[in-house]
Coordinates of C-alpha atoms in Angstrom, one line a residue:
X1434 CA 97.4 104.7 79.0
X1435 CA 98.8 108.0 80.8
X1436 CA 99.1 108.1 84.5
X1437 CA 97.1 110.7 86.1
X1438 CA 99.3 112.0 89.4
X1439 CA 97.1 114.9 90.7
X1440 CA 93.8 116.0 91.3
X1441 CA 94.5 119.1 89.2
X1442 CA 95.7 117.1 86.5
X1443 CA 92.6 114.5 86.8
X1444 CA 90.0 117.6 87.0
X1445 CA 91.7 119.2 83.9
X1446 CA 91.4 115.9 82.2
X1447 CA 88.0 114.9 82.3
X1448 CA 86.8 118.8 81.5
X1449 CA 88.1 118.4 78.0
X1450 CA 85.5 118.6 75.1
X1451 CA 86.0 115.1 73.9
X1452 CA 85.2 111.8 75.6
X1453 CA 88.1 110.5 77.9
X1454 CA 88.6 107.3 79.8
X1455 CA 89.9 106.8 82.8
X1456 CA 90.9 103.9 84.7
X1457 CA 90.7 103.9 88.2
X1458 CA 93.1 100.5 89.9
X1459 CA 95.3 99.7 92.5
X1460 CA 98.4 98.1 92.2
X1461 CA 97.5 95.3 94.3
X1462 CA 94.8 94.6 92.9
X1463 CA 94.9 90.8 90.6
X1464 CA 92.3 92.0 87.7
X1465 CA 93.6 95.0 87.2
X1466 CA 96.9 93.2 86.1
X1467 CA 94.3 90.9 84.3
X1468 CA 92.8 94.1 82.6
X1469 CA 96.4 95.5 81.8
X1470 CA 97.0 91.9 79.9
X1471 CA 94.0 92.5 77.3
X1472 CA 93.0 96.1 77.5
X1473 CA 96.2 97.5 74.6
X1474 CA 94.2 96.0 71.3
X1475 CA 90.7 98.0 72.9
X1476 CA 92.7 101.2 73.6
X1477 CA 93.6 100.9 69.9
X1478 CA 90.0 99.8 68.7
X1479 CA 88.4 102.4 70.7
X1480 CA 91.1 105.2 69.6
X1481 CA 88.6 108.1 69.9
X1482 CA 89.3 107.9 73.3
X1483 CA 91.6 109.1 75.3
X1484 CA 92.9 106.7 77.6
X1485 CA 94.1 107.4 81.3
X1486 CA 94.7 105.9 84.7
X1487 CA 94.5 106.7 88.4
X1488 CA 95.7 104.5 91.7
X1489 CA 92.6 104.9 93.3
X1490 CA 94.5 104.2 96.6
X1491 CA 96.4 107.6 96.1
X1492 CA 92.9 109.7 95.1
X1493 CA 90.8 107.9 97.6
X1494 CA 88.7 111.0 97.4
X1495 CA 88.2 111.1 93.9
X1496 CA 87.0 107.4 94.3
X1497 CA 84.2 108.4 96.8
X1498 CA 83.1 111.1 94.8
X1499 CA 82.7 109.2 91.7
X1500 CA 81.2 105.9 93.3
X1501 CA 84.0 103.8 92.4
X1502 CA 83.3 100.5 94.8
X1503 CA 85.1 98.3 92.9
X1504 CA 88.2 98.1 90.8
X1505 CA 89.3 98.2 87.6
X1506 CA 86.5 100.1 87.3
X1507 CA 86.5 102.5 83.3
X1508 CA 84.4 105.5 83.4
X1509 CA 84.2 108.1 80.6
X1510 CA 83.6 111.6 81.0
X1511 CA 82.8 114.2 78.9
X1512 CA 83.2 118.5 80.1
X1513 CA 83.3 117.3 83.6
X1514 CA 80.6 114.8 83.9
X1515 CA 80.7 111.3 84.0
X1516 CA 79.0 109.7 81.2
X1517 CA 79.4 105.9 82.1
X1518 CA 80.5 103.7 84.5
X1519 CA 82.3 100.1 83.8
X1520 CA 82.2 98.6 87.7
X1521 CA 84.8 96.0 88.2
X1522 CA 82.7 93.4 88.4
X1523 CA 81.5 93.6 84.8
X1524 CA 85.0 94.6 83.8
X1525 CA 86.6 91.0 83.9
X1526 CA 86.8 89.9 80.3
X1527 CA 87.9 91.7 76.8
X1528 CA 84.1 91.1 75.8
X1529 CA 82.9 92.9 79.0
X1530 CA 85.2 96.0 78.0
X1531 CA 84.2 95.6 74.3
X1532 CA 80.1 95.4 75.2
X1533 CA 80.3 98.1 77.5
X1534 CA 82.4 100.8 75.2
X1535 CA 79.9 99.6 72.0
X1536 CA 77.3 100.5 74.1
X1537 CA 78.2 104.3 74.4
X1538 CA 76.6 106.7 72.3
X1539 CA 79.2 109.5 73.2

C-alpha cells in the first residue's frame, strides 16, 4: 500500500478514472496492525485496485469530511466520489474485507 502524505496528493488520488482504495488508520491504533497482518494476500486478490493509506490523525479533516468514525476504515472512490465505505467495525477479519470488496460492483 502507498502512503498518502498530503491532501494534494490524496485529492489527486481519488480523482483518477479507476477505482482506488484507500485506507484510512492511525498508528496507534491495535486492528489496524491486525488489518496490516492479513490485508497483503486481498491487495493481491483484489489487484484491480489500487491500494493506498492515510494516518487519519495527520488528515483529521479529510476524516470529517469523509465520515470516517472508526478506524481501519477502506473506502473506494472512483473520479472523486466515494463509492463505498468499509467502517472499522466490520473491518476486523479477512472475510469482512473479502465480503465487503465482493460486494462492489465498481
Amino acid at each position: 500500500m502507498k502512503e498518502i502524505t498530503s491532501i494534494e496528493q490524496f485529492n489527486e488520488i481519488i480523482s483518477k478514472d479507476e477505482p482506488v482504495i484507500v485506507k484510512f488508520y492511525a498508528g496507534w491504533c491495535p486492528d489496524c496492525v491486525r488489518m496490516n497482518m492479513f490485508i497483503d494476500p486481498i491487495i493481491e486478490k483484489y489487484n484491480q485496485y489500487e491500494w493506498f493509506e492515510i494516518n487519519r490523525d495527520d488528515f483529521p479533516e479529510l476524516a470529517e469530511k469523509y465520515q470516517v468514525l472508526g478506524i481501519p476504515s477502506l473506502l473506494i472512490y472512483k473520479n472523486g466520489e466515494k463509492l463505498a465505505h468499509l467502517h472499522s467495525a466490520n473491518a476486523k477479519t479477512p472475510e469482512d474485507v473479502t465480503q465487503f470488496l465482493d460486494a462492489q460492483t465498481v
